[in-house]
mmCIF file of C-alpha atoms in Angstrom:
data_model
loop_
_atom_site.group_PDB
_atom_site.id
_atom_site.type_symbol
_atom_site.label_atom_id
_atom_site.label_comp_id
_atom_site.label_asym_id
_atom_site.label_seq_id
_atom_site.Cartn_x
_atom_site.Cartn_y
_atom_site.Cartn_z
ATOM 1 C CA UNK A 1 -7.231 -13.742 -7.720
ATOM 2 C CA UNK A 2 -3.898 -15.460 -7.980
ATOM 3 C CA UNK A 3 -2.633 -18.415 -9.986
ATOM 4 C CA UNK A 4 0.552 -20.038 -8.790
ATOM 5 C CA UNK A 5 2.654 -22.008 -11.217
ATOM 6 C CA UNK A 6 5.045 -24.861 -10.361
ATOM 7 C CA UNK A 7 8.543 -23.821 -9.352
ATOM 8 C CA UNK A 8 11.175 -23.677 -12.053
ATOM 9 C CA UNK A 9 14.312 -25.777 -12.169
ATOM 10 C CA UNK A 10 15.952 -23.549 -9.587
ATOM 11 C CA UNK A 11 13.057 -24.172 -7.255
ATOM 12 C CA UNK A 12 11.821 -20.590 -7.387
ATOM 13 C CA UNK A 13 8.077 -20.155 -7.268
ATOM 14 C CA UNK A 14 6.714 -17.877 -9.952
ATOM 15 C CA UNK A 15 3.257 -16.453 -9.829
ATOM 16 C CA UNK A 16 0.847 -14.812 -12.208
ATOM 17 C CA UNK A 17 -1.338 -12.267 -10.514
ATOM 18 C CA UNK A 18 -4.442 -10.712 -11.979
ATOM 19 C CA UNK A 19 -5.085 -7.420 -10.225
ATOM 20 C CA UNK A 20 -8.449 -5.779 -10.169
ATOM 21 C CA UNK A 21 -8.686 -2.644 -12.201
ATOM 22 C CA UNK A 22 -7.015 0.206 -10.311
ATOM 23 C CA UNK A 23 -10.149 2.291 -10.647
ATOM 24 C CA UNK A 24 -11.214 5.601 -9.228
ATOM 25 C CA UNK A 25 -12.157 5.470 -5.554
ATOM 26 C CA UNK A 26 -14.762 7.654 -3.863
ATOM 27 C CA UNK A 27 -13.843 11.332 -3.712
ATOM 28 C CA UNK A 28 -12.938 11.274 -0.019
ATOM 29 C CA UNK A 29 -10.557 8.393 -0.591
ATOM 30 C CA UNK A 30 -9.055 10.192 -3.590
ATOM 31 C CA UNK A 31 -8.518 13.307 -1.493
ATOM 32 C CA UNK A 32 -6.828 11.327 1.257
ATOM 33 C CA UNK A 33 -4.638 9.551 -1.283
ATOM 34 C CA UNK A 34 -3.693 12.859 -2.920
ATOM 35 C CA UNK A 35 -2.664 14.271 0.457
ATOM 36 C CA UNK A 36 -0.662 11.138 1.227
ATOM 37 C CA UNK A 37 1.090 11.424 -2.135
ATOM 38 C CA UNK A 38 1.882 15.099 -1.526
ATOM 39 C CA UNK A 39 3.276 14.291 1.919
ATOM 40 C CA UNK A 40 5.371 11.491 0.445
ATOM 41 C CA UNK A 41 6.816 13.783 -2.215
ATOM 42 C CA UNK A 42 7.721 16.355 0.433
ATOM 43 C CA UNK A 43 9.461 13.653 2.482
ATOM 44 C CA UNK A 44 11.419 12.549 -0.587
ATOM 45 C CA UNK A 45 12.570 16.100 -1.356
ATOM 46 C CA UNK A 46 13.850 16.505 2.190
ATOM 47 C CA UNK A 47 15.695 13.187 2.274
ATOM 48 C CA UNK A 48 17.317 13.090 -1.173
ATOM 49 C CA UNK A 49 20.471 14.597 -2.652
ATOM 50 C CA UNK A 50 20.483 14.840 -6.464
ATOM 51 C CA UNK A 51 23.669 14.838 -8.544
ATOM 52 C CA UNK A 52 22.669 15.788 -12.076
ATOM 53 C CA UNK A 53 24.253 15.419 -15.511
ATOM 54 C CA UNK A 54 26.938 12.886 -14.624
ATOM 55 C CA UNK A 55 28.555 11.634 -17.869
ATOM 56 C CA UNK A 56 28.951 7.878 -17.993
ATOM 57 C CA UNK A 57 30.900 8.091 -21.271
ATOM 58 C CA UNK A 58 33.748 10.606 -21.183
ATOM 59 C CA UNK A 59 33.337 13.130 -23.999
ATOM 60 C CA UNK A 60 30.161 11.382 -25.106
ATOM 61 C CA UNK A 61 26.783 12.507 -26.401
ATOM 62 C CA UNK A 62 24.726 14.845 -24.227
ATOM 63 C CA UNK A 63 22.227 12.037 -23.609
ATOM 64 C CA UNK A 64 24.946 9.721 -22.285
ATOM 65 C CA UNK A 65 24.501 11.117 -18.805
ATOM 66 C CA UNK A 66 22.717 10.068 -15.650
ATOM 67 C CA UNK A 67 21.216 11.729 -12.594
ATOM 68 C CA UNK A 68 22.104 10.104 -9.280
ATOM 69 C CA UNK A 69 19.682 10.298 -6.348
ATOM 70 C CA UNK A 70 21.190 9.512 -2.943
ATOM 71 C CA UNK A 71 20.041 9.546 0.678
ATOM 72 C CA UNK A 72 21.460 12.558 2.478
ATOM 73 C CA UNK A 73 23.384 10.229 4.774
ATOM 74 C CA UNK A 74 24.708 8.002 1.975
ATOM 75 C CA UNK A 75 28.374 8.590 2.770
ATOM 76 C CA UNK A 76 27.969 7.758 6.451
ATOM 77 C CA UNK A 77 26.090 4.497 6.009
ATOM 78 C CA UNK A 78 28.112 1.520 7.200
ATOM 79 C CA UNK A 79 26.817 -0.683 4.383
ATOM 80 C CA UNK A 80 27.075 0.309 0.698
ATOM 81 C CA UNK A 81 23.795 1.185 -0.976
ATOM 82 C CA UNK A 82 22.066 -1.015 -3.530
ATOM 83 C CA UNK A 83 21.384 0.819 -6.787
ATOM 84 C CA UNK A 84 18.283 0.859 -8.987
ATOM 85 C CA UNK A 85 18.609 2.213 -12.526
ATOM 86 C CA UNK A 86 15.579 3.970 -13.970
ATOM 87 C CA UNK A 87 15.375 3.863 -17.799
ATOM 88 C CA UNK A 88 12.703 6.111 -19.312
ATOM 89 C CA UNK A 89 10.272 5.266 -22.097
ATOM 90 C CA UNK A 90 9.115 7.225 -25.121
ATOM 91 C CA UNK A 91 9.282 4.778 -28.016
ATOM 92 C CA UNK A 92 13.090 5.082 -28.134
ATOM 93 C CA UNK A 93 12.555 8.439 -29.860
ATOM 94 C CA UNK A 94 11.605 10.824 -27.058
ATOM 95 C CA UNK A 95 11.666 11.098 -23.277
ATOM 96 C CA UNK A 96 14.352 12.075 -20.808
ATOM 97 C CA UNK A 97 15.801 11.417 -17.369
ATOM 98 C CA UNK A 98 13.384 13.640 -15.461
ATOM 99 C CA UNK A 99 11.014 13.055 -13.783
ATOM 100 C CA UNK A 100 12.291 9.838 -12.226
ATOM 101 C CA UNK A 101 9.508 7.697 -10.689
ATOM 102 C CA UNK A 102 12.036 5.451 -8.938
ATOM 103 C CA UNK A 103 13.155 8.247 -6.607
ATOM 104 C CA UNK A 104 10.607 7.035 -4.048
ATOM 105 C CA UNK A 105 13.040 4.201 -3.268
ATOM 106 C CA UNK A 106 15.766 6.530 -1.984
ATOM 107 C CA UNK A 107 14.350 7.134 1.533
ATOM 108 C CA UNK A 108 14.245 3.342 1.900
ATOM 109 C CA UNK A 109 18.009 2.980 1.584
ATOM 110 C CA UNK A 110 18.568 2.874 -2.171
ATOM 111 C CA UNK A 111 20.567 4.929 -4.608
ATOM 112 C CA UNK A 112 18.692 5.592 -7.848
ATOM 113 C CA UNK A 113 20.329 6.409 -11.180
ATOM 114 C CA UNK A 114 18.088 7.872 -13.887
ATOM 115 C CA UNK A 115 19.842 6.995 -17.132
ATOM 116 C CA UNK A 116 19.673 8.862 -20.414
ATOM 117 C CA UNK A 117 20.450 7.188 -23.725
ATOM 118 C CA UNK A 118 20.718 8.136 -27.386
ATOM 119 C CA UNK A 119 17.367 8.217 -29.154
ATOM 120 C CA UNK A 120 16.535 6.627 -32.484
ATOM 121 C CA UNK A 121 16.721 9.920 -34.384
ATOM 122 C CA UNK A 122 20.388 10.115 -33.365
ATOM 123 C CA UNK A 123 21.534 6.492 -33.335
ATOM 124 C CA UNK A 124 19.982 3.167 -34.296
ATOM 125 C CA UNK A 125 19.928 -0.050 -32.307
ATOM 126 C CA UNK A 126 22.046 -1.397 -30.612
ATOM 127 C CA UNK A 127 23.191 2.094 -29.529
ATOM 128 C CA UNK A 128 20.478 2.300 -26.856
ATOM 129 C CA UNK A 129 21.451 -0.911 -25.049
ATOM 130 C CA UNK A 130 25.150 -0.068 -25.491
ATOM 131 C CA UNK A 131 24.428 3.136 -23.575
ATOM 132 C CA UNK A 132 22.516 1.388 -20.790
ATOM 133 C CA UNK A 133 25.246 -1.202 -20.374
ATOM 134 C CA UNK A 134 27.882 1.540 -20.302
ATOM 135 C CA UNK A 135 25.910 3.236 -17.511
ATOM 136 C CA UNK A 136 25.880 0.014 -15.471
ATOM 137 C CA UNK A 137 29.626 -0.439 -15.940
ATOM 138 C CA UNK A 138 30.232 3.189 -14.957
ATOM 139 C CA UNK A 139 28.241 2.816 -11.738
ATOM 140 C CA UNK A 140 29.963 -0.449 -10.940
ATOM 141 C CA UNK A 141 33.467 1.002 -11.306
ATOM 142 C CA UNK A 142 32.539 4.294 -9.574
ATOM 143 C CA UNK A 143 30.713 2.620 -6.692
ATOM 144 C CA UNK A 144 33.190 3.555 -3.962
ATOM 145 C CA UNK A 145 32.868 7.263 -4.799
ATOM 146 C CA UNK A 146 29.231 7.323 -3.667
ATOM 147 C CA UNK A 147 29.193 4.352 -1.284
ATOM 148 C CA UNK A 148 27.293 2.141 -3.733
ATOM 149 C CA UNK A 149 27.299 -1.647 -3.775
ATOM 150 C CA UNK A 150 28.580 -2.846 -7.186
ATOM 151 C CA UNK A 151 27.105 -6.290 -6.558
ATOM 152 C CA UNK A 152 23.542 -5.087 -5.921
ATOM 153 C CA UNK A 153 22.318 -3.290 -9.021
ATOM 154 C CA UNK A 154 18.721 -3.492 -10.196
ATOM 155 C CA UNK A 155 16.987 -1.974 -13.216
ATOM 156 C CA UNK A 156 13.466 -0.634 -13.735
ATOM 157 C CA UNK A 157 12.005 0.885 -16.877
ATOM 158 C CA UNK A 158 8.707 1.457 -18.656
ATOM 159 C CA UNK A 159 7.705 0.912 -22.294
ATOM 160 C CA UNK A 160 10.886 1.425 -24.353
ATOM 161 C CA UNK A 161 12.689 1.605 -21.023
ATOM 162 C CA UNK A 162 11.072 -1.694 -20.038
ATOM 163 C CA UNK A 163 12.460 -3.192 -23.231
ATOM 164 C CA UNK A 164 15.959 -1.924 -22.414
ATOM 165 C CA UNK A 165 15.975 -3.134 -18.804
ATOM 166 C CA UNK A 166 14.667 -6.519 -19.969
ATOM 167 C CA UNK A 167 17.668 -6.645 -22.314
ATOM 168 C CA UNK A 168 19.956 -5.726 -19.417
ATOM 169 C CA UNK A 169 18.510 -8.708 -17.585
ATOM 170 C CA UNK A 170 18.485 -11.342 -20.308
ATOM 171 C CA UNK A 171 21.508 -10.253 -22.366
ATOM 172 C CA UNK A 172 24.041 -9.959 -19.575
ATOM 173 C CA UNK A 173 26.238 -12.481 -21.385
ATOM 174 C CA UNK A 174 25.631 -11.322 -24.971
ATOM 175 C CA UNK A 175 28.883 -9.829 -26.344
ATOM 176 C CA UNK A 176 27.137 -8.451 -29.434
ATOM 177 C CA UNK A 177 25.155 -6.086 -27.197
ATOM 178 C CA UNK A 178 27.966 -5.069 -24.853
ATOM 179 C CA UNK A 179 29.564 -2.282 -26.868
ATOM 180 C CA UNK A 180 32.865 -0.567 -26.129
ATOM 181 C CA UNK A 181 31.647 2.724 -24.668
ATOM 182 C CA UNK A 182 33.138 4.138 -21.495
ATOM 183 C CA UNK A 183 34.527 1.719 -18.961
ATOM 184 C CA UNK A 184 35.070 -1.789 -20.303
ATOM 185 C CA UNK A 185 36.264 -5.047 -18.809
ATOM 186 C CA UNK A 186 33.666 -5.143 -16.023
ATOM 187 C CA UNK A 187 30.241 -6.822 -16.086
ATOM 188 C CA UNK A 188 27.145 -4.942 -17.212
ATOM 189 C CA UNK A 189 24.870 -7.511 -15.587
ATOM 190 C CA UNK A 190 22.127 -6.542 -13.137
ATOM 191 C CA UNK A 191 20.735 -8.498 -10.214
ATOM 192 C CA UNK A 192 16.996 -7.726 -10.530
ATOM 193 C CA UNK A 193 14.734 -6.337 -13.267
ATOM 194 C CA UNK A 194 11.343 -4.626 -13.094
ATOM 195 C CA UNK A 195 9.928 -4.451 -16.627
ATOM 196 C CA UNK A 196 6.893 -2.220 -17.035
ATOM 197 C CA UNK A 197 5.088 -3.118 -20.299
ATOM 198 C CA UNK A 198 8.164 -3.318 -22.524
ATOM 199 C CA UNK A 199 8.331 -5.048 -25.936
ATOM 200 C CA UNK A 200 10.079 -8.415 -25.756
ATOM 201 C CA UNK A 201 9.712 -9.994 -29.231
ATOM 202 C CA UNK A 202 9.597 -7.261 -31.853
ATOM 203 C CA UNK A 203 8.696 -9.420 -34.841
ATOM 204 C CA UNK A 204 5.511 -10.712 -33.189
ATOM 205 C CA UNK A 205 4.043 -7.422 -32.008
ATOM 206 C CA UNK A 206 1.691 -6.904 -34.944
ATOM 207 C CA UNK A 207 0.384 -10.467 -34.859
ATOM 208 C CA UNK A 208 -0.527 -9.980 -31.193
ATOM 209 C CA UNK A 209 -2.260 -6.624 -31.635
ATOM 210 C CA UNK A 210 -5.866 -6.657 -30.467
ATOM 211 C CA UNK A 211 -8.875 -4.347 -30.604
ATOM 212 C CA UNK A 212 -7.162 -1.816 -28.332
ATOM 213 C CA UNK A 213 -4.097 -1.401 -30.561
ATOM 214 C CA UNK A 214 -3.302 2.022 -32.007
ATOM 215 C CA UNK A 215 -0.062 1.114 -33.803
ATOM 216 C CA UNK A 216 1.006 -0.706 -36.945
ATOM 217 C CA UNK A 217 4.327 -1.975 -35.635
ATOM 218 C CA UNK A 218 5.446 -3.087 -39.105
ATOM 219 C CA UNK A 219 4.944 0.371 -40.632
ATOM 220 C CA UNK A 220 8.102 2.242 -41.718
ATOM 221 C CA UNK A 221 7.370 5.043 -39.244
ATOM 222 C CA UNK A 222 6.602 2.826 -36.242
ATOM 223 C CA UNK A 223 8.778 3.224 -33.140
ATOM 224 C CA UNK A 224 10.216 -0.239 -33.711
ATOM 225 C CA UNK A 225 11.066 0.428 -37.370
ATOM 226 C CA UNK A 226 12.672 3.749 -36.489
ATOM 227 C CA UNK A 227 14.692 2.053 -33.762
ATOM 228 C CA UNK A 228 16.097 -0.459 -36.248
ATOM 229 C CA UNK A 229 16.580 1.952 -39.144
ATOM 230 C CA UNK A 230 14.075 0.383 -41.552
ATOM 231 C CA UNK A 231 10.687 -1.367 -41.756
ATOM 232 C CA UNK A 232 10.551 -3.939 -38.990
ATOM 233 C CA UNK A 233 9.883 -7.012 -41.131
ATOM 234 C CA UNK A 234 12.826 -6.159 -43.421
ATOM 235 C CA UNK A 235 15.193 -6.010 -40.439
ATOM 236 C CA UNK A 236 14.630 -9.552 -39.208
ATOM 237 C CA UNK A 237 18.125 -10.276 -37.898
ATOM 238 C CA UNK A 238 18.375 -6.928 -36.122
ATOM 239 C CA UNK A 239 14.836 -7.280 -34.731
ATOM 240 C CA UNK A 240 15.755 -10.659 -33.273
ATOM 241 C CA UNK A 241 18.929 -9.150 -31.842
ATOM 242 C CA UNK A 242 16.818 -6.438 -30.185
ATOM 243 C CA UNK A 243 14.321 -8.888 -28.633
ATOM 244 C CA UNK A 244 14.950 -9.688 -24.938
ATOM 245 C CA UNK A 245 13.215 -13.058 -25.227
ATOM 246 C CA UNK A 246 15.983 -14.290 -27.536
ATOM 247 C CA UNK A 247 18.567 -14.257 -24.736
ATOM 248 C CA UNK A 248 16.680 -15.886 -21.862
ATOM 249 C CA UNK A 249 18.769 -18.455 -19.994
ATOM 250 C CA UNK A 250 18.954 -19.882 -16.446
ATOM 251 C CA UNK A 251 21.560 -17.302 -15.389
ATOM 252 C CA UNK A 252 19.139 -14.384 -15.774
ATOM 253 C CA UNK A 253 18.192 -12.346 -12.672
ATOM 254 C CA UNK A 254 14.702 -12.322 -11.130
ATOM 255 C CA UNK A 255 12.029 -10.349 -12.994
ATOM 256 C CA UNK A 256 8.913 -8.435 -11.993
ATOM 257 C CA UNK A 257 6.802 -7.736 -15.099
ATOM 258 C CA UNK A 258 3.743 -5.443 -15.129
ATOM 259 C CA UNK A 259 1.372 -4.964 -18.079
ATOM 260 C CA UNK A 260 -2.202 -3.862 -18.742
ATOM 261 C CA UNK A 261 -4.333 -6.166 -20.891
ATOM 262 C CA UNK A 262 -5.816 -3.173 -22.762
ATOM 263 C CA UNK A 263 -2.453 -1.653 -23.665
ATOM 264 C CA UNK A 264 -2.894 0.135 -27.030
ATOM 265 C CA UNK A 265 0.838 0.396 -27.793
ATOM 266 C CA UNK A 266 2.495 -2.832 -26.619
ATOM 267 C CA UNK A 267 0.435 -6.066 -26.644
ATOM 268 C CA UNK A 268 0.342 -7.602 -23.174
ATOM 269 C CA UNK A 269 1.164 -10.968 -24.752
ATOM 270 C CA UNK A 270 4.713 -9.634 -25.080
ATOM 271 C CA UNK A 271 5.040 -9.725 -21.301
ATOM 272 C CA UNK A 272 3.295 -13.074 -21.033
ATOM 273 C CA UNK A 273 5.777 -14.621 -23.474
ATOM 274 C CA UNK A 274 8.794 -13.293 -21.594
ATOM 275 C CA UNK A 275 7.381 -14.467 -18.276
ATOM 276 C CA UNK A 276 6.773 -17.954 -19.665
ATOM 277 C CA UNK A 277 10.264 -18.126 -21.179
ATOM 278 C CA UNK A 278 11.836 -17.090 -17.874
ATOM 279 C CA UNK A 279 9.797 -19.679 -16.002
ATOM 280 C CA UNK A 280 10.826 -22.385 -18.452
ATOM 281 C CA UNK A 281 14.472 -21.448 -17.887
ATOM 282 C CA UNK A 282 13.980 -21.651 -14.116
ATOM 283 C CA UNK A 283 14.319 -17.916 -13.561
ATOM 284 C CA UNK A 284 12.181 -16.354 -10.780
ATOM 285 C CA UNK A 285 9.534 -14.260 -12.522
ATOM 286 C CA UNK A 286 6.351 -12.559 -11.365
ATOM 287 C CA UNK A 287 3.875 -11.250 -13.936
ATOM 288 C CA UNK A 288 1.179 -8.779 -12.924
ATOM 289 C CA UNK A 289 -1.556 -8.302 -15.519
ATOM 290 C CA UNK A 290 -3.839 -5.317 -14.831
ATOM 291 C CA UNK A 291 -7.322 -6.006 -16.303
ATOM 292 C CA UNK A 292 -8.433 -3.020 -18.355
ATOM 293 C CA UNK A 293 -5.077 -1.353 -17.810
ATOM 294 C CA UNK A 294 -3.647 0.716 -20.644
ATOM 295 C CA UNK A 295 -0.083 1.746 -21.392
ATOM 296 C CA UNK A 296 0.756 2.373 -17.747
ATOM 297 C CA UNK A 297 1.788 4.229 -15.782
ATOM 298 C CA UNK A 298 0.818 1.923 -12.834
ATOM 299 C CA UNK A 299 2.315 4.146 -10.146
ATOM 300 C CA UNK A 300 -0.446 3.776 -7.576
ATOM 301 C CA UNK A 301 0.865 3.311 -4.009
ATOM 302 C CA UNK A 302 -0.129 -0.357 -3.985
ATOM 303 C CA UNK A 303 1.849 -1.050 -7.156
ATOM 304 C CA UNK A 304 4.880 0.931 -6.027
ATOM 305 C CA UNK A 305 4.832 -1.090 -2.823
ATOM 306 C CA UNK A 306 5.053 -4.259 -4.920
ATOM 307 C CA UNK A 307 8.024 -2.795 -6.787
ATOM 308 C CA UNK A 308 9.806 -1.904 -3.572
ATOM 309 C CA UNK A 309 9.142 -5.347 -2.082
ATOM 310 C CA UNK A 310 10.580 -6.936 -5.219
ATOM 311 C CA UNK A 311 13.821 -4.969 -5.008
ATOM 312 C CA UNK A 312 13.998 -5.486 -1.241
ATOM 313 C CA UNK A 313 13.793 -9.223 -1.769
ATOM 314 C CA UNK A 314 16.227 -9.591 -4.629
ATOM 315 C CA UNK A 315 18.785 -6.928 -3.835
ATOM 316 C CA UNK A 316 19.138 -8.523 -0.395
ATOM 317 C CA UNK A 317 18.182 -5.585 1.756
ATOM 318 C CA UNK A 318 19.014 -5.914 5.420
ATOM 319 C CA UNK A 319 16.072 -6.238 7.791
ATOM 320 C CA UNK A 320 16.865 -2.847 9.336
ATOM 321 C CA UNK A 321 16.945 -0.975 6.015
ATOM 322 C CA UNK A 322 13.835 -2.718 4.706
ATOM 323 C CA UNK A 323 11.839 -1.514 7.697
ATOM 324 C CA UNK A 324 12.736 2.153 7.117
#
């Protein structure tokens, strides 16, 4: 069922949706879905051009690269393509650019950039958000090369990647997180954010842990402590600096937030708090809580359709492209 909350100050309706558990269907339905997924993947392979290992910081670290996925007819389109950044998870200490779940958007008229960033064993925060912001600036200034629209850039990430895209959304005007990597002097702001179960207030994660939790977030070896370079509760100022909720203001872009209420790694209250803060600021925000859902991945066709509809709405897709 669905609970609709009053519109924020900007008159945007925000809703909180509780989805039924995305449980196993009967075997015949599973088989049909598997075939549909296989067909979809084949269609994507045939329609997508991939440009790999593009450095967004000249002479930078090997992880400061992105893979760009484009429609085969990108250069002949009369209208520049909106861009969606994919930022991978992995606790800020593992993971990479491939595979890229967002590639399913490409046949629908999007460019997708899968962004790498320095991990916590190489560089401590704020290096990771500096990298993501540098990637946005690079795409914005290189837009004409690939027929991209520099004014229609969205971001989607999961777990640690959800945290980083949430920071891209809320900290667009935070100079302390901008960095000086790569191209400077252009905005690193994004126009829409899809945050899949990312941390939003690091100092409160342990207090929100429930019976499903498998992590002591305050421990010296926790992902959060390793990100900051020391035990979380001894890095209070840096932890606050790394928390997307700190920067929420009315200028933030629309958010779609997805979280399972049985997540063993990131308490779902983290997403609830961010959603409520965005609503209070008058920012359009939709929160989807998946009952019984764990730490993702939430890539069922129904959920991916919601993601696509979100980007279609907020990156101002034309009616013709949206129907593709």
